[in-house]
JSON list of C-alpha atoms in Angstrom, two decimals:
[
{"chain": "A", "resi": 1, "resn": "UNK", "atom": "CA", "xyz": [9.35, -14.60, -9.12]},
{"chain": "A", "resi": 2, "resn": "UNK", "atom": "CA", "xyz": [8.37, -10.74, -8.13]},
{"chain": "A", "resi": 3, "resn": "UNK", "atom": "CA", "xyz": [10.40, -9.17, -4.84]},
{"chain": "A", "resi": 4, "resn": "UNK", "atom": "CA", "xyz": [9.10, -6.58, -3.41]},
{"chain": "A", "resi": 5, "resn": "UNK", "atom": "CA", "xyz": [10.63, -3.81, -1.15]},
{"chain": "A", "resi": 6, "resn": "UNK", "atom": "CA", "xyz": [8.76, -1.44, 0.87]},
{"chain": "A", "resi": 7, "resn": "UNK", "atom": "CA", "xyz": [10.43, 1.82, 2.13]},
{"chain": "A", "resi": 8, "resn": "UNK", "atom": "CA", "xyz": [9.33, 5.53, 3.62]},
{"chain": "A", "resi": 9, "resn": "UNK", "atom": "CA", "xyz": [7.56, 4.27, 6.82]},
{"chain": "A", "resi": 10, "resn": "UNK", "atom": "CA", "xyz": [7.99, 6.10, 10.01]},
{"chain": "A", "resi": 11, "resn": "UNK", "atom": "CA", "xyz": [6.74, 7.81, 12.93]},
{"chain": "A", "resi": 12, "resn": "UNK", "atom": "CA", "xyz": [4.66, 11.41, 12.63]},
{"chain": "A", "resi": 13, "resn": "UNK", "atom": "CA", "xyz": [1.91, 13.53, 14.28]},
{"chain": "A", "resi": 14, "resn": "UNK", "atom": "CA", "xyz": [-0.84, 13.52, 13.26]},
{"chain": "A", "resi": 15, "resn": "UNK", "atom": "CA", "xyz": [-2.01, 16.06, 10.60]},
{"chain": "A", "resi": 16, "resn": "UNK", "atom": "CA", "xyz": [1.25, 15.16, 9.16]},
{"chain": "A", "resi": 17, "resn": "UNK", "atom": "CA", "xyz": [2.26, 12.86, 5.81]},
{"chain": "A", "resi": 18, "resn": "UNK", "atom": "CA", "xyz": [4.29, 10.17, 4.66]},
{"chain": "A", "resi": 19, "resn": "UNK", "atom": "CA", "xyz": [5.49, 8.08, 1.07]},
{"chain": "A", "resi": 20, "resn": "UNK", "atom": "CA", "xyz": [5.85, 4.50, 0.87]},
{"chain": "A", "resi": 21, "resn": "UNK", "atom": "CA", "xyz": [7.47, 3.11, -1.64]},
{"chain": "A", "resi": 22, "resn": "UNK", "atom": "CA", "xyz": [7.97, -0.31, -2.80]},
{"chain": "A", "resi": 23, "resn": "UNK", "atom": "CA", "xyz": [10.45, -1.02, -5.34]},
{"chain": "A", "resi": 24, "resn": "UNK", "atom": "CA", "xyz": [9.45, -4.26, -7.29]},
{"chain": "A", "resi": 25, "resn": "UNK", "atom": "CA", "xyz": [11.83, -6.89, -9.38]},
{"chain": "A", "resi": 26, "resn": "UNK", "atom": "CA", "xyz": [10.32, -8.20, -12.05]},
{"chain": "A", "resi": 27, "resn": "UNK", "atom": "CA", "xyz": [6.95, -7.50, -13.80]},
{"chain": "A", "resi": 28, "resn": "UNK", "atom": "CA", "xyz": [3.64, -6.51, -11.93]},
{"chain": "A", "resi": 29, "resn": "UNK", "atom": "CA", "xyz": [-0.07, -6.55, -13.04]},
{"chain": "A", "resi": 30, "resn": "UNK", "atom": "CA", "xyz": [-2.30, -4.58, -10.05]},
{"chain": "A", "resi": 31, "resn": "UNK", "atom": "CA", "xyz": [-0.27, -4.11, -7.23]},
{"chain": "A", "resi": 32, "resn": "UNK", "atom": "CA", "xyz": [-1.73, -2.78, -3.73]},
{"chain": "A", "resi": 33, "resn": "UNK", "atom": "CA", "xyz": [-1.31, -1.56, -0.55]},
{"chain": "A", "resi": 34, "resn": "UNK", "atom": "CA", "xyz": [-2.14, -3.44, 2.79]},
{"chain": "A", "resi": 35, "resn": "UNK", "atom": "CA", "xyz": [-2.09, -2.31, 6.16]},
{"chain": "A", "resi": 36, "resn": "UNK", "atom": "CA", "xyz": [-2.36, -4.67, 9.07]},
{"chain": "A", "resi": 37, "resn": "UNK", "atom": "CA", "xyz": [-2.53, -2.76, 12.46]},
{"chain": "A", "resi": 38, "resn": "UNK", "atom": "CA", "xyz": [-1.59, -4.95, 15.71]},
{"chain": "A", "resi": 39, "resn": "UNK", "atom": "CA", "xyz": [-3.84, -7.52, 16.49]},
{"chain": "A", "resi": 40, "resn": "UNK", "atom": "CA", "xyz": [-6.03, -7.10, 13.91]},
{"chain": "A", "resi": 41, "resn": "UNK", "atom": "CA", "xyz": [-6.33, -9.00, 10.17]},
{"chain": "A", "resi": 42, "resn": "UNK", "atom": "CA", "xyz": [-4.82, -7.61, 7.07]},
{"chain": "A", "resi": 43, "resn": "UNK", "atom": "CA", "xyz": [-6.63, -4.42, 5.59]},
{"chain": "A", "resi": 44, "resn": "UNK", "atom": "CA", "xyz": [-6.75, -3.64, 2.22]},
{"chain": "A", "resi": 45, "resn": "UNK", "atom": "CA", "xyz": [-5.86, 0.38, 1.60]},
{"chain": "A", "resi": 46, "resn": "UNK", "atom": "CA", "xyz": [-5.43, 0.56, -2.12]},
{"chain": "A", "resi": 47, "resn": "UNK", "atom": "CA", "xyz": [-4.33, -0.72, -5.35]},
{"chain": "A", "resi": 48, "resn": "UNK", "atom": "CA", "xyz": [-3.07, 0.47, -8.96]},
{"chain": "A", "resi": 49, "resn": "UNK", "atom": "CA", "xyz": [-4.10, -1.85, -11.86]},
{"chain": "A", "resi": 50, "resn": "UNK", "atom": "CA", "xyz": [-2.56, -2.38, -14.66]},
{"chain": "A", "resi": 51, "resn": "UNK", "atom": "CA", "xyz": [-4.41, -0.36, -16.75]},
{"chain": "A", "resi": 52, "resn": "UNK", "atom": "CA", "xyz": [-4.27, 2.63, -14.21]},
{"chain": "A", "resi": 53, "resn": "UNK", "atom": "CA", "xyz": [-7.56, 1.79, -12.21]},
{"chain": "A", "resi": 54, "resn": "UNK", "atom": "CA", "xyz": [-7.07, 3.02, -8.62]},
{"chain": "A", "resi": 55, "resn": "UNK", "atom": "CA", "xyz": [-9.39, 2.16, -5.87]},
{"chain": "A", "resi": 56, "resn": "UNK", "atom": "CA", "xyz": [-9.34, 3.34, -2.10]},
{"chain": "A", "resi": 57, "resn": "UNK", "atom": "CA", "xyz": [-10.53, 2.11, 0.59]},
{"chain": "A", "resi": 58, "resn": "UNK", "atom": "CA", "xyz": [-13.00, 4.33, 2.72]},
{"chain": "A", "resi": 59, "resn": "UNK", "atom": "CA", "xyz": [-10.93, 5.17, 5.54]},
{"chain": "A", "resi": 60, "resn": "UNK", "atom": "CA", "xyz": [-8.02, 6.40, 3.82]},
{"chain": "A", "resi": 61, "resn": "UNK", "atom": "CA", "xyz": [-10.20, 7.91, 0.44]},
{"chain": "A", "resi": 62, "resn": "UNK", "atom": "CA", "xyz": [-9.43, 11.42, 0.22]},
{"chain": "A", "resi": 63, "resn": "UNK", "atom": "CA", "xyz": [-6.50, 11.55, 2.27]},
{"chain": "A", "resi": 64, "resn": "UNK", "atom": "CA", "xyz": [-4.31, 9.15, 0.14]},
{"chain": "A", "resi": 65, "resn": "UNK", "atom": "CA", "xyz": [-3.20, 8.52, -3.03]},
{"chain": "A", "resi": 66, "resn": "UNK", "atom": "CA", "xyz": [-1.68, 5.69, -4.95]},
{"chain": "A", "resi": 67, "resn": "UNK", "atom": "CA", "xyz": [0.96, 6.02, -7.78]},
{"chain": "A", "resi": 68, "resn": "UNK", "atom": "CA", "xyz": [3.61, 4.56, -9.95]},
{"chain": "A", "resi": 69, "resn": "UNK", "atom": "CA", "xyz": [6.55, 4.99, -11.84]},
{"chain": "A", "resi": 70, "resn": "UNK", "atom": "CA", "xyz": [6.68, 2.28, -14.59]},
{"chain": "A", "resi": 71, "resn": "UNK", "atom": "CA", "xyz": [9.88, 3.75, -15.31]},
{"chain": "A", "resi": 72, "resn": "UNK", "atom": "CA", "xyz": [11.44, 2.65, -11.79]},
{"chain": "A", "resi": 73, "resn": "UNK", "atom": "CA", "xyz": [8.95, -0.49, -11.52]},
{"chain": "A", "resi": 74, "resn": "UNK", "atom": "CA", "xyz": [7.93, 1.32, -8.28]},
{"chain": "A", "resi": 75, "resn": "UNK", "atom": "CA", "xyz": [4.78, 1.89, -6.50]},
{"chain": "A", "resi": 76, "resn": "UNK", "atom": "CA", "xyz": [4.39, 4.88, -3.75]},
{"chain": "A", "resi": 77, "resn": "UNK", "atom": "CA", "xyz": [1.62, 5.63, -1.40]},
{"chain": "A", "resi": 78, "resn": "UNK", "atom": "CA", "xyz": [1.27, 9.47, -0.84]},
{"chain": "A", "resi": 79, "resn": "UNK", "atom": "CA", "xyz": [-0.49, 9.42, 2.92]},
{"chain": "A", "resi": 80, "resn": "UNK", "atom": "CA", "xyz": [-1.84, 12.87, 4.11]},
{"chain": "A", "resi": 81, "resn": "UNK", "atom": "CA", "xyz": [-4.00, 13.84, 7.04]},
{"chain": "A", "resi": 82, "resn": "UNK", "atom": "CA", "xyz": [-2.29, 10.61, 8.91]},
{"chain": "A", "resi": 83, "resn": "UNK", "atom": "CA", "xyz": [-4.44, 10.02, 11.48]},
{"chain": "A", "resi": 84, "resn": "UNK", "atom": "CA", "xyz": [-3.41, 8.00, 14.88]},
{"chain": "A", "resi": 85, "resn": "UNK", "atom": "CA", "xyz": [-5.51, 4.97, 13.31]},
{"chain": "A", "resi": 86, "resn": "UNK", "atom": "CA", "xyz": [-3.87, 5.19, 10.40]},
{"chain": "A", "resi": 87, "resn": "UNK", "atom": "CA", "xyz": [-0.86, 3.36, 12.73]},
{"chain": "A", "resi": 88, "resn": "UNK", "atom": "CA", "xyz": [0.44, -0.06, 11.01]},
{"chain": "A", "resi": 89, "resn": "UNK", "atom": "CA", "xyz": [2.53, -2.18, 9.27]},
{"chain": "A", "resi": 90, "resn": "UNK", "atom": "CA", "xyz": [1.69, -1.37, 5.65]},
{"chain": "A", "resi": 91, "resn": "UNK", "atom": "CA", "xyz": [2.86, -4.22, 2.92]},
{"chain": "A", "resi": 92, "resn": "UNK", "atom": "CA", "xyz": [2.64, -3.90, -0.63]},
{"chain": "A", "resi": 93, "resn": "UNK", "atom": "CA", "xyz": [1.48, -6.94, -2.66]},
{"chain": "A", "resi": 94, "resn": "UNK", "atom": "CA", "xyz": [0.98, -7.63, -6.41]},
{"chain": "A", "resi": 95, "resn": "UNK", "atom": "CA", "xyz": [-1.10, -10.32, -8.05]},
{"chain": "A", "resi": 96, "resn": "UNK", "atom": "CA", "xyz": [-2.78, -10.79, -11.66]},
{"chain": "A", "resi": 97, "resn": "UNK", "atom": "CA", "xyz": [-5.90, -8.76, -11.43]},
{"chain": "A", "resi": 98, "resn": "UNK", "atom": "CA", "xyz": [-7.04, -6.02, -9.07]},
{"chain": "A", "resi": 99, "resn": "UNK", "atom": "CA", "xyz": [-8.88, -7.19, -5.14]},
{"chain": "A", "resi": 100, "resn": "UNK", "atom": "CA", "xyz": [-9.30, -6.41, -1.97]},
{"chain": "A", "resi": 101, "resn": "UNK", "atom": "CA", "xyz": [-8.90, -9.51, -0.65]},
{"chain": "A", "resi": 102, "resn": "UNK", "atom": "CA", "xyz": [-5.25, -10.78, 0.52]},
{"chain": "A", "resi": 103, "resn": "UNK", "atom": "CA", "xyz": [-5.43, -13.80, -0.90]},
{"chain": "A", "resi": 104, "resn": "UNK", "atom": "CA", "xyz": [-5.69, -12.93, -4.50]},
{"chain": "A", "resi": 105, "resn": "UNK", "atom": "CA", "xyz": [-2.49, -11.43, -4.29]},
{"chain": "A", "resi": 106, "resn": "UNK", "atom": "CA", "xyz": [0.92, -13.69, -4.97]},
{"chain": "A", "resi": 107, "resn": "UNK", "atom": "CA", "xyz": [3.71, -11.33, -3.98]},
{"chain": "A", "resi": 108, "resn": "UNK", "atom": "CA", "xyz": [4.39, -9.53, -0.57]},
{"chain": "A", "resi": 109, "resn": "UNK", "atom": "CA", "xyz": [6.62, -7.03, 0.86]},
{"chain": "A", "resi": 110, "resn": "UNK", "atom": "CA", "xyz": [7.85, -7.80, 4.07]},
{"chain": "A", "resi": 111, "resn": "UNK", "atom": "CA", "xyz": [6.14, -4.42, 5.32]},
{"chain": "A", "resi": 112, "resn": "UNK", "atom": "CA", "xyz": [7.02, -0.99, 6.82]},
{"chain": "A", "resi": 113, "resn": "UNK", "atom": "CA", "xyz": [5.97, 0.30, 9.93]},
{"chain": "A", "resi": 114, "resn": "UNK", "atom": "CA", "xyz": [4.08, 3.87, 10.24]},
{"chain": "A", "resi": 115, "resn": "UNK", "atom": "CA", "xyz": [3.12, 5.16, 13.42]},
{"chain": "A", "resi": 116, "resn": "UNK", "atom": "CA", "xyz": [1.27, 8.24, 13.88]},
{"chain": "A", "resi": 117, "resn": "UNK", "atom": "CA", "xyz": [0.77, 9.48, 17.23]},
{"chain": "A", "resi": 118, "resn": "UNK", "atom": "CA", "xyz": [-1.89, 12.11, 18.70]}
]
């Protein structure tokens, strides 16, 4: 059984940047970033293989970036240029092989919020 435990959300202006974090127990193949924003489905943002793949999704490609410490068994999300859509609750997830898709993915935060206003 993985836990995970996201952390660094919070509110900002726009122009300005965050870190998530998400401190996992136990071990983790690909692990990812989700954002789901309110009354929409789950979007996939990013996510960190195993073997050090990244991948981005469009909307956030350039402006963040995706890292972790094997060391701390932790995975951070470096967001710059936060833009008012970038507002959500962000949840990190880890499954066996990298996706986009929520459902290939066994192990969920419970989420922190980011709000970025104009």
């Amino acid at each position: 059984q993985v836990q995970l435990v996201e952390s660094g959300g919070g509110s900002v202006q726009a122009g300005g940047s965050l870190r998530l974090s998400c401190a996992a127990s136990g071990y983790t193949d690909t692990m990812a970033w989700f954002r789901q924003a309110a009354g929409t489905q789950r979007e996939w943002v990013s996510y960190s293989s195993i073997a050090g793949t990244t991948n981005y999704a469009d909307s956030v490609k350039g402006r963040f970036t995706i890292s972790k410490d094997n060391a701390k068994n932790t995975l951070y999300l470096h967001m710059n240029s936060l833009k008012p859509e970038d507002t959500a609750m962000y949840y990190c997830a880890a499954g066996l092989t990298p996706s986009r898709v929520p459902v290939a993915y066994k192990y969920w935060g419970q989420g922190t919020q980011v709000t970025v206003s104009s």
